[in-house]
Every structure is written in structure tokens, then in C-alpha cells.
Coordinates of C-alpha atoms and ligand atoms in Angstrom, one line a residue:
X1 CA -28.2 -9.5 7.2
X2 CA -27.6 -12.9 8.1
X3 CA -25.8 -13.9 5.2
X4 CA -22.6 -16.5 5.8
X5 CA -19.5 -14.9 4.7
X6 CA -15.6 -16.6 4.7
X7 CA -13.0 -15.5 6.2
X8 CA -9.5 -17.1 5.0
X9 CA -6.0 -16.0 4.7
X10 CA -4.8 -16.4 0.7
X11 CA -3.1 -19.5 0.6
X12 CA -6.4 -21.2 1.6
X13 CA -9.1 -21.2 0.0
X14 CA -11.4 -23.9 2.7
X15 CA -11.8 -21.0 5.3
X16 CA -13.6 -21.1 8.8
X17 CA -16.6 -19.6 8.1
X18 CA -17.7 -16.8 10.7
X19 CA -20.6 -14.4 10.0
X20 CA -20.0 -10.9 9.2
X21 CA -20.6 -8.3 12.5
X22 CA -23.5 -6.7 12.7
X23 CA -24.6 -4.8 9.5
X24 CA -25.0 -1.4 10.6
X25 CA -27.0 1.6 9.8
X26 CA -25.9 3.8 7.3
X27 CA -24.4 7.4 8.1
X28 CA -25.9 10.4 7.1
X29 CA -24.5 11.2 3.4
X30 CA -21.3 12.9 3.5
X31 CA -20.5 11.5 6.3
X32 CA -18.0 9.0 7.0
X33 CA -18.9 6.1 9.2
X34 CA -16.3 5.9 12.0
X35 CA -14.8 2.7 14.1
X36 CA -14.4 2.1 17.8
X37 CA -11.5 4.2 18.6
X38 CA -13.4 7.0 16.1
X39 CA -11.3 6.4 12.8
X40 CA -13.3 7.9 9.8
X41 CA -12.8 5.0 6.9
X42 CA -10.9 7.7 4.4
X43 CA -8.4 5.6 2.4
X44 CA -8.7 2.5 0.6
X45 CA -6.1 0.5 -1.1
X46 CA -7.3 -2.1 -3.8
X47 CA -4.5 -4.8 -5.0
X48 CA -5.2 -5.6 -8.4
X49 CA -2.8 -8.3 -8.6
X50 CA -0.6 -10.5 -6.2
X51 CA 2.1 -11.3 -9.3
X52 CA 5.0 -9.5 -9.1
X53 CA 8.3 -9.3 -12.0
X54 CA 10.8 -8.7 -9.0
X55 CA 11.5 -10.0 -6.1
X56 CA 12.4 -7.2 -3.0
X57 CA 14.0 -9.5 -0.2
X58 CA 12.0 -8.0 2.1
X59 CA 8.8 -8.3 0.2
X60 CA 8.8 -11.3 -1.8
X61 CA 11.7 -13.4 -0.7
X62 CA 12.8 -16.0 -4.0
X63 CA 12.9 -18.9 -1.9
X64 CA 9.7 -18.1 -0.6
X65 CA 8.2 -16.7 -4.1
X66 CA 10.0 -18.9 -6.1
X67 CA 8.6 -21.3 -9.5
X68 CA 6.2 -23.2 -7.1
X69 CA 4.4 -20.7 -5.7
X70 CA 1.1 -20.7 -6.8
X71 CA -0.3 -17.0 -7.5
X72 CA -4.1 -16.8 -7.3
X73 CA -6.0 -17.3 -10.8
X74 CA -7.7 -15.1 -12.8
X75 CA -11.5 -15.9 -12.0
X76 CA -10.5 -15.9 -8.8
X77 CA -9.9 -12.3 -8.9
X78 CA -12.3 -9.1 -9.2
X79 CA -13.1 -7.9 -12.5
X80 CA -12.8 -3.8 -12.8
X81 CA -16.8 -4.0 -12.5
X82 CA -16.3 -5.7 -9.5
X83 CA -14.0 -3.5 -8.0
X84 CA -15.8 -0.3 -9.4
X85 CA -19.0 -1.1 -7.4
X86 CA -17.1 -2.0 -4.6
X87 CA -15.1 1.5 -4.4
X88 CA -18.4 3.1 -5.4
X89 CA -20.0 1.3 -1.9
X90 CA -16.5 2.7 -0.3
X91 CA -16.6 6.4 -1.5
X92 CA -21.0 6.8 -0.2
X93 CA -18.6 5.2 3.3
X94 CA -16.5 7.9 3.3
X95 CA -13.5 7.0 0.9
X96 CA -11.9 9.9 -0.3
X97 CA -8.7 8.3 -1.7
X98 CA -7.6 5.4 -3.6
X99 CA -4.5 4.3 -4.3
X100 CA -3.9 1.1 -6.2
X101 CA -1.6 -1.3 -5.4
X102 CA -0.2 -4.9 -5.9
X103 CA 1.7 -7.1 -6.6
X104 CA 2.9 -4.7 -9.3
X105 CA -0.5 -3.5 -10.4
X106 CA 1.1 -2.0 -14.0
X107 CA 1.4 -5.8 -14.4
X108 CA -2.5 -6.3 -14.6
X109 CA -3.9 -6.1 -18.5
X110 CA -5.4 -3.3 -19.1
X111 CA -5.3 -1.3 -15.9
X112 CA -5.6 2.3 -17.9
X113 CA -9.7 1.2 -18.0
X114 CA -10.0 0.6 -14.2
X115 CA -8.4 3.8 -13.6
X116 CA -11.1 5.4 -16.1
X117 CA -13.5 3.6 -14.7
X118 CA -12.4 5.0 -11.0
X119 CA -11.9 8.4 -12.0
X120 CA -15.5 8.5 -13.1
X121 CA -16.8 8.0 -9.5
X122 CA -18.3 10.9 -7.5
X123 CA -17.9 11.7 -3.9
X124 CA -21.9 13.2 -2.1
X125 CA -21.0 16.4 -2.9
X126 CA -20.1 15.8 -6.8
X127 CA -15.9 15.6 -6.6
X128 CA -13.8 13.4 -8.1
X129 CA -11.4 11.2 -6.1
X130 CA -7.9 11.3 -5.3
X131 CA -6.5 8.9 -7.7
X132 CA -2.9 7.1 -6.8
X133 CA -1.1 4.4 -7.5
X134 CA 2.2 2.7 -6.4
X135 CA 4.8 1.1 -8.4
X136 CA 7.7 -0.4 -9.1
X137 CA 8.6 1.2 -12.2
X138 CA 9.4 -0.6 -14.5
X139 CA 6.5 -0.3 -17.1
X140 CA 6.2 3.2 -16.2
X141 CA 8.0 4.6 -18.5
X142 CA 6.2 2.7 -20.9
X143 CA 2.6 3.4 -19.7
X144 CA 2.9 7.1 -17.4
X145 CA 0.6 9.3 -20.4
X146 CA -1.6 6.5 -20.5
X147 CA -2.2 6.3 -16.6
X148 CA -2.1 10.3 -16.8
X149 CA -5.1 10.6 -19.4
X150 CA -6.9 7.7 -18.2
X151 CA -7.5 9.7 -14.9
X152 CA -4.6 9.2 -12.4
X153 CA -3.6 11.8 -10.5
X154 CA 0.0 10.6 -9.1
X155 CA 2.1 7.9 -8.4
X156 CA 4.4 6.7 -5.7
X157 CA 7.6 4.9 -7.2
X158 CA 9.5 2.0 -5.1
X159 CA 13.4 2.0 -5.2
X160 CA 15.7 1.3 -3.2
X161 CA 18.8 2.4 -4.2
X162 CA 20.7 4.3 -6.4
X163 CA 23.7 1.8 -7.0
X164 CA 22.7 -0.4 -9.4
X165 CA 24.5 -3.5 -7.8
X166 CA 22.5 -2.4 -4.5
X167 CA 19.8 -1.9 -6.4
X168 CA 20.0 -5.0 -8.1
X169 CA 20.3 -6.6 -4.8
X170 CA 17.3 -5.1 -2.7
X171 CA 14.8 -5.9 -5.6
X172 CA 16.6 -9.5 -6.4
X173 CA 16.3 -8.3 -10.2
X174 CA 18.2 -7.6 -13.5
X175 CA 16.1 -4.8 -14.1
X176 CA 18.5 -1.8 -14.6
X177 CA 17.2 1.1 -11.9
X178 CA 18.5 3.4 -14.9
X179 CA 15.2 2.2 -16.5
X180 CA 13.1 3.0 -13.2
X181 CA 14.7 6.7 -13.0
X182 CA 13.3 6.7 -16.8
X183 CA 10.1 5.9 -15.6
X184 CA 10.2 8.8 -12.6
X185 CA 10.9 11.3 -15.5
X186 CA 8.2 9.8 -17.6
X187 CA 5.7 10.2 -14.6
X188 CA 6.5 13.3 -14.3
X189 CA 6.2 14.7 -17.8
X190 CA 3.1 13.3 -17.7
X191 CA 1.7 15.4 -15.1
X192 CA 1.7 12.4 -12.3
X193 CA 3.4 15.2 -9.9
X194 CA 4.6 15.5 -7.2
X195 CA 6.4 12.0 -8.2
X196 CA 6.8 10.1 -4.6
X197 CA 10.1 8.3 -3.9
X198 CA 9.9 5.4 -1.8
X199 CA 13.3 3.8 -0.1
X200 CA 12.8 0.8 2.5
X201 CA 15.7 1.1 4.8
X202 CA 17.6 -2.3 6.1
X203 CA 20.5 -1.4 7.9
X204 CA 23.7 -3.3 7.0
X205 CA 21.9 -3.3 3.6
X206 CA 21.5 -0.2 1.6
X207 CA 21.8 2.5 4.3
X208 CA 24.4 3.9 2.9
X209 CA 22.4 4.8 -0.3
X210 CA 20.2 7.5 2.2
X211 CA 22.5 10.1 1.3
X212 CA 23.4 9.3 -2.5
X213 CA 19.2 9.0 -2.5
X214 CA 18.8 12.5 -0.8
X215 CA 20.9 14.3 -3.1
X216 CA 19.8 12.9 -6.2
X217 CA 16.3 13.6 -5.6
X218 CA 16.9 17.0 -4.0
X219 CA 15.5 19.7 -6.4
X220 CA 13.7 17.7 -8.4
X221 CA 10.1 18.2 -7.5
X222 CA 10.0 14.8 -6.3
X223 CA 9.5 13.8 -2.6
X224 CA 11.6 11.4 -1.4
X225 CA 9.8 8.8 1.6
X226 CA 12.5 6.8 3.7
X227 CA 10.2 3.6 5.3
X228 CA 11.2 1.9 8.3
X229 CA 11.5 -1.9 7.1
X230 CA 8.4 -3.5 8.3
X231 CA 7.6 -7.0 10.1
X232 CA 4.9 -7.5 7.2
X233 CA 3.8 -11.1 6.0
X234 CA 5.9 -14.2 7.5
X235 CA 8.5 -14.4 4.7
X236 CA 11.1 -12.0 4.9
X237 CA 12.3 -13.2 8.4
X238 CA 12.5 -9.5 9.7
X239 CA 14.5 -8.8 12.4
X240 CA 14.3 -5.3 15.0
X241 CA 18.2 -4.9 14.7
X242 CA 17.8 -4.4 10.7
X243 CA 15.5 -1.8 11.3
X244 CA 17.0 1.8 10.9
X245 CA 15.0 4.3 13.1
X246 CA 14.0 7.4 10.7
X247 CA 15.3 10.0 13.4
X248 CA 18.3 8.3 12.6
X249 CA 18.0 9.1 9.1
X250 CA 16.8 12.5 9.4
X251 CA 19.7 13.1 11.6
X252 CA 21.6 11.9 8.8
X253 CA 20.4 13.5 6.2
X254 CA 20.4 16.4 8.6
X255 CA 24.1 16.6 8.9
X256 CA 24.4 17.3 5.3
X257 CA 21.6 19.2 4.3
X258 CA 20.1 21.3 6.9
X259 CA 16.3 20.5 7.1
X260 CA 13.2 21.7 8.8
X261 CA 10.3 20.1 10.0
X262 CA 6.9 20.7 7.9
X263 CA 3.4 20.5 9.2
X264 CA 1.9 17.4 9.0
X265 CA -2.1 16.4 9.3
X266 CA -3.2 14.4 12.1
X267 CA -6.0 12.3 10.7
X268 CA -4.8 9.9 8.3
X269 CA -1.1 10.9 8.7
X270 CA 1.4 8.6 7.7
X271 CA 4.6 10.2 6.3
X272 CA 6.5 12.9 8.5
X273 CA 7.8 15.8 6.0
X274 CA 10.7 17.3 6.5
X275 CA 12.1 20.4 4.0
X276 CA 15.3 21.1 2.9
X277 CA 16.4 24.5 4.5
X278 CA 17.7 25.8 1.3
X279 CA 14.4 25.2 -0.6
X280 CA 15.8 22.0 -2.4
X281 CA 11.9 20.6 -1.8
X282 CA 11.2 18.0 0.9
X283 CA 11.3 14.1 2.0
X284 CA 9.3 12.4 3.7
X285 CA 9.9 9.5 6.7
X286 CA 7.4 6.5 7.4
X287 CA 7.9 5.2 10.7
X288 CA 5.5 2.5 11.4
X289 CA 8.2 0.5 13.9
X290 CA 9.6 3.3 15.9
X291 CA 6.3 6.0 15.8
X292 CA 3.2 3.9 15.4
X293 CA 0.0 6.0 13.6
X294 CA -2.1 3.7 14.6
X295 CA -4.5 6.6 16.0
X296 CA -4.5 8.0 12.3
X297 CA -5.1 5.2 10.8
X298 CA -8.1 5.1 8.1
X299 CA -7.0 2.8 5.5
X300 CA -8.8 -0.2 4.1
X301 CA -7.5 -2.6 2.0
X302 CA -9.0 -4.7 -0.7
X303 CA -6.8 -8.0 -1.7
X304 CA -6.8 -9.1 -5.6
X305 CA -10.0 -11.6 -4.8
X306 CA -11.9 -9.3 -3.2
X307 CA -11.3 -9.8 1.1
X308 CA -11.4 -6.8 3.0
X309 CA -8.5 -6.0 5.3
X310 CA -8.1 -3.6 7.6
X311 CA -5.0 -3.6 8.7
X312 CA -1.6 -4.1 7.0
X313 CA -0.2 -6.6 9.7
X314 CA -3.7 -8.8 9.7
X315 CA -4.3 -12.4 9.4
X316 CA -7.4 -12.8 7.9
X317 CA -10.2 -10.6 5.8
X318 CA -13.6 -10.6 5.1
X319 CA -15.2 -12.0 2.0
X320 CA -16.6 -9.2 0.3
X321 CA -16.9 -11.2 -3.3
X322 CA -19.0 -13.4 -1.6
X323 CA -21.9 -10.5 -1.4
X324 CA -20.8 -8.6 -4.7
X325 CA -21.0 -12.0 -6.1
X326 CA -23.7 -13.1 -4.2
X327 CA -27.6 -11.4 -4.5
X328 CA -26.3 -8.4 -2.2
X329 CA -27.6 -5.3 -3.5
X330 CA -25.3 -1.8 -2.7
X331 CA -27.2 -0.7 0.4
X332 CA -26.5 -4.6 2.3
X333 CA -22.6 -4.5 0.6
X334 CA -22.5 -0.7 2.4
X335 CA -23.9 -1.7 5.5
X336 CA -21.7 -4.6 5.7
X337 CA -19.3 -2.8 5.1
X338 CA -20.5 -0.4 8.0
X339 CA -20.3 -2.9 9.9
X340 CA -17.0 -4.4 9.6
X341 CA -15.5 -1.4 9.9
X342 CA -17.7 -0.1 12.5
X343 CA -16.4 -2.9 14.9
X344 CA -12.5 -2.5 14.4
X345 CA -10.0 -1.6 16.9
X346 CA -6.5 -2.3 15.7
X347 CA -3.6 -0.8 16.7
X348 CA -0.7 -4.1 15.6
X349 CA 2.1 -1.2 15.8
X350 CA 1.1 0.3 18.5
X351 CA 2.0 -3.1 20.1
X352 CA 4.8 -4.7 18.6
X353 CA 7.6 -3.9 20.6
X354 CA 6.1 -5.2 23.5
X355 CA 5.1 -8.4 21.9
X356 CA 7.2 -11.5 21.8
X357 CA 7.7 -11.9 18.0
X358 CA 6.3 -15.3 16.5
X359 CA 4.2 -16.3 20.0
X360 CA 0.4 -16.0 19.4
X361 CA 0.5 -14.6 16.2
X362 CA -1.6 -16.0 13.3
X363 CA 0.4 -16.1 10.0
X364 CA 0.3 -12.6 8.8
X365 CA -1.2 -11.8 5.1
X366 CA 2.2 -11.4 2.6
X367 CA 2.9 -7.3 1.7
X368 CA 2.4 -8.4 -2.2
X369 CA -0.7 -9.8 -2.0
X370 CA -2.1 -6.7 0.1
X371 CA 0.1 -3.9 -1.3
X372 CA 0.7 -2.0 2.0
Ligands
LIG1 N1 5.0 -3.4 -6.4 C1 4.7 -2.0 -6.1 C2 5.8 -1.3 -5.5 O1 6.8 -2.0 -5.1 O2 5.8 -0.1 -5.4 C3 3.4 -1.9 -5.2 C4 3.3 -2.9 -4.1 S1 4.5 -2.9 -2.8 C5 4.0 -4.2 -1.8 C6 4.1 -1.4 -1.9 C7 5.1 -0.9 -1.1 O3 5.4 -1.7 0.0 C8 6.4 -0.6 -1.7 O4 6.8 0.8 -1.6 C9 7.4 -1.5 -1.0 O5 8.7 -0.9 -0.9 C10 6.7 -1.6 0.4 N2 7.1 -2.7 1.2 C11 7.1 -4.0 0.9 N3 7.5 -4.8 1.9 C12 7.9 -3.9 2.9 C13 8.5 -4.1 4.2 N4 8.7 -5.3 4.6 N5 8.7 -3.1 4.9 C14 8.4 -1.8 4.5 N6 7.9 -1.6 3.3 C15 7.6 -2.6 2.5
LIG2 FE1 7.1 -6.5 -6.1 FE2 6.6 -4.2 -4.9 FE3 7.0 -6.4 -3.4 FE4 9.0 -5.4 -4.7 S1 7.8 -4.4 -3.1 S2 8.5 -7.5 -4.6 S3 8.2 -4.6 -6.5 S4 5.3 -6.1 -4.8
LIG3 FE1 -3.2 0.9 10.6 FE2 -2.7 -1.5 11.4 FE3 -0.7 0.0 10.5 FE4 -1.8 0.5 12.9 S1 -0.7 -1.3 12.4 S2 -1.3 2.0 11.3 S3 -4.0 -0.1 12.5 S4 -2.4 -0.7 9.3

């Protein structure tokens, strides 16, 4: 295919244009095509939205995010349709798993008919997919049986603390986190189980809520994630020394209540489980800046307008609206598609300790507009 495509980070909309890779040739059906360090594509991610009602420092910084910033348009982004066919193109790829993600995606009208309209899709061999979605929390409690009977298997909740000045504080917003625990209980009456937890750790920030996290969510059914605060998007003016190593919090944790490692898949591996020695359930640690998985990783990521990312700490995507909006029919969006990810090699964490922070690097795309 020799169509044109843009490639653009999301600020700009006049791009240097570059033409796709190579399409490539399909793989056989079932199988999943694979990249140069032999990744299968397994995962995608698709941001519905890059609007957000709070404001996590380390996400969406206010001065950054603040009254001016101009959030993309509505016909800018892709319609469910759109991002139906697309995920359709994904699963025939070898997507197994979506997850979707913002922005705060409970924020985009009507998302109950994309999640129909996803849990309708069909891998080869006639399943249905794994269905997530990540949150903030605040209209779950609201909108969990909805998401439930639409199709959606679980969700992942962000928060950050237990505290509610802390809490009020990480997310930069009035919103009481007594409302977001209503929202975990919600999920889970609805059958979104097991609820997932997820804390970002600054240290000097809310470190000290590990412990009050731990025991609060001990017992519960719900798994608590601890994630190393990330060097995402060029906003949040992230600094190594804030950055709390998780064997440091599972040493912490540790001290109090005895835990045991669990057994963790290789491919695709992301959180390392850890379970509670008494049988209080288990948590979970994600340590992209201390024990990079780059080798497991088999995510793609679709932003709010439709470019395709494939990796968290990239620069610049492909234009994929330009074919779904353009005369491409499925097989050229596949083999596109084939061919983008057929030709990538990242590995950003596996590097970034050994790079010089700021020097060669292209401004990275923003963690709300990608969704992680
Ligand atoms: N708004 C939803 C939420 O907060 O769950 C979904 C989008 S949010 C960008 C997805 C996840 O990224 C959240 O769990 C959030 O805590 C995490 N995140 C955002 N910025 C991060 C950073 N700098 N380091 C680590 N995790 C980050
Ligand atoms: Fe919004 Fe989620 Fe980013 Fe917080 S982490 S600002 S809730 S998108
Ligand atoms: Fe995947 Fe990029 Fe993260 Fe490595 S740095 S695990 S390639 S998203």
C-alpha cells in the first residue's frame, strides 16, 4: 500500500508526513503477528477521551491542564464504529484483551454502547474478549451495573490514598475518595471482580498511605497494584529521587504483613503478585522504573483520534483514522497494521536509567491522552 499516512504528536495537528512501513502479510488465523524482538500484539488499550474531571499532579499537572488547554474536539475523535472496526482489525491480529482507558473514559457519553458493541466481537476460534476498563471512580458508583450488563468484565480503580486531605492532594480535586470507595463497592456488587486497586507512589508524597492502603484493602477481594511513578508525558516534571522502588514497598508491607511471592506469567507480564501469608488475598507491584518488562511487552495503544502507539513513553503514532477514514478496506487496515507492529523494537525502560533525562528526547505523548 502506498498510501500517505501522518504521523503527529496531539498538540499538532500539521504533522510530518512519513509513509507507513511496509504492509505485511497476514498471519495464519489464530495467530498473532509478532515484532522484531518476537512480541505477539496481545493487548490493546483504546483512549476514548483525553478530558479528564481531576487533575493527578503527576498526570495532568493544573498549570499545565489548566482553562486554556485546548482538549481535542469531538469530530476529531473516533466514533464507537470507528473504534469497533478498528478492535475488530486488532482481535483477527491477535488482540485478546482490551482495556479502555482515557482521559477518564466514564466521562465519554454513552460509553455502556461501546462496551456492547466490544463485547460482541469474536476472537478465530469464537470467544469473547477480555473486557477492562480503568477509572477514576468517580461515576462508578453511578454507572458499575450498567458497565456490568453492557459486557465489561472488570475494572481497575485509580486512587491514591486513603486520607482524604492526601487524597485530595494527589488527584488536585474536591472529589471526596469516600465517593470513590462507593464506587469500588458498587463495582463489585456488580460482578466487575476482582476490583483492581491502583496507588502511584511519590515518595515525600503519599508513601506513607502504603500501609493504611494495604490494610484497608486486605480481605476484601480486591487487589491492590502499587505503581512506581512514571517519567510519562513532559508535564509532571518527574524526578528519579521521587520514585519509590516497589521492593521497597514490598519490604514494607512485608514487615507488617508477612507476604509471599505468587507466580506470575512471562508474556505480557506487567504486575508482580505478591499474597498475603495469612490468606488476606494479594497485591500487586508495577515497576516500570526499577524492573523494566519491556521483553513482555504486547500492548498497543489507540489515542482518542485514532493514532496508533506502541509504546507508553513514545513521541509520535501512526494515523490509523486516516485509512478507517480513508477507502482502506479491513484486509489493508490489518496489514498496516501488520506492518507497523511488525517493525517495532522498543524497549524506552529498559533504557532510562542510562539516559540523560531531557537530551535527545522528542516531547513525549501526555499519560491522559494515551491512558497508560
Ligand atoms: N482516568 C483513569 C484513571 O485514572 O484510572 C484512566 C486513565 S489514567 C491516565 C491510567 C492510569 O495511569 C491510572 O492508574 C494512573 O494512576 C496512571 N498514571 C498516570 N500518570 C502516571 C505516572 N506519571 N506514573 C505512573 N502512573 C501514572
Ligand atoms: Fe485523570 Fe486518570 Fe490522569 Fe488522574 S490519572 S488526571 S484521573 S486521567
Ligand atoms: Fe512497553 Fe514501552 Fe513500557 Fe517497554 S517502555 S514496557 S516497550 S510501553
Amino acid at each position: 500500500m502506498s498510501k500517505v499516512i501522518y504521523l503527529t504528536d496531539h498538540r499538532s495537528q500539521a504533522a510530518d508526513a512519513q509513509a507507513l512501513p511496509h504492509a505485511r502479510s497476514l498471519p495464519a488465523a489464530g495467530q498473532p503477528v509478532l515484532d522484531t524482538r518476537a512480541r505477539p500484539l496481545r493487548d490493546l488499550r483504546i483512549s476514548v477521551t483525553d478530558r479528564c474531571n481531576f487533575r493527578c499532579t503527576y498526570c495532568m499537572p493544573r498549570d499545565a491542564f489548566d482553562s486554556n488547554h485546548v482538549f481535542l474536539p469531538h469530530a476529531q475523535l473516533l466514533s464507537f464504529e470507528e473504534m469497533t472496526r478498528a478492535a475488530a482489525v486488532f482481535v483477527r491480529l491477535g488482540v485478546r484483551k482490551i482495556r479502555l482507558t482515557g482521559g477518564e473514559p466514564l466521562l465519554r457519553k454513552n460509553i455502556e454502547t461501546l462496551i456492547g458493541m466490544l463485547a460482541a466481537l469474536r476472537t478465530p476460534e469464537g470467544e469473547p474478549l477480555e473486557l477492562t476498563l480503568t477509572t477514576n471512580g468517580s461515576l462508578l458508583a453511578r454507572k458499575a451495573r450498567a458497565l456490568k450488563d453492557a459486557g465489561l468484565h472488570r475494572v481497575t480503580v485509580s486512587m491514591d490514598a486513603l486520607d482524604p486531605a492526601l487524597f485530595a492532594r494527589m488527584s488536585d480535586t474536591d472529589f471526596p475518595v469516600a465517593d470513590v470507595l462507593r464506587g469500588i463497592d458498587a463495582a463489585a456488587e456488580a460482578g466487575l471482580t476482582p476490583v483492581k486497586v491502583n496507588m502511584v507512589v511519590r515518595r515525600g508524597m503519599n508513601d506513607d498511605q502504603i500501609l493504611p492502603m494495604a490494610r484497608h484493602f486486605r480481605g476484601t477481594g480486591h487487589i491492590l497494584r502499587f505503581i512506581e511513578y512514571m517519567d510519562v508525558g513532559s508535564t509532571n516534571g518527574w524526578n528519579m529521587t521521587e520514585v519509590l522502588p516497589s521492593a521497597e514497598i514490598i519490604a514494607r508491607i512485608g514487615a507488617a504483613f508477612p507476604l509471599a511471592p505468587l507466580q506470575t506469567d512471562a508474556m505480557g507480564r506487567v504486575a508482580e503478585r505478591w499474597g498475603y501469608a495469612d490468606g488476606a488475598g494479594e497485591i500487586g507491584v508495577i515497576s516500570s522504573v526499577t524492573q523494566a518488562f519491556c521483553e513482555g511487552c504486547t500492548r498497543a495503544r489507540l489515542s482518542p483520534e485514532g493514532r496508533l502507539f506502541l509504546c507508553l513513553f513514545a513521541s509520535r503514532g501512526y494515523d490509523l483514522r486516516a485509512l478507517i477514514r480513508g477507502d482502506a478496506d479491513d484486509d489493508q487496515l490489518a496489514a498496516a497494521i501488520a506492518g507497523i507492529w511488525g517493525g517495532r523494537g522498543d524497549s524506552y525502560s529498559e533504557g532510562r536509567l542510562a539516559a540523560t533525562p531531557g537530551v535527545g528526547q522528542d516531547r513525549k505523548i501526555e499519560m491522559s491522552y494515551i491512558g497508560g
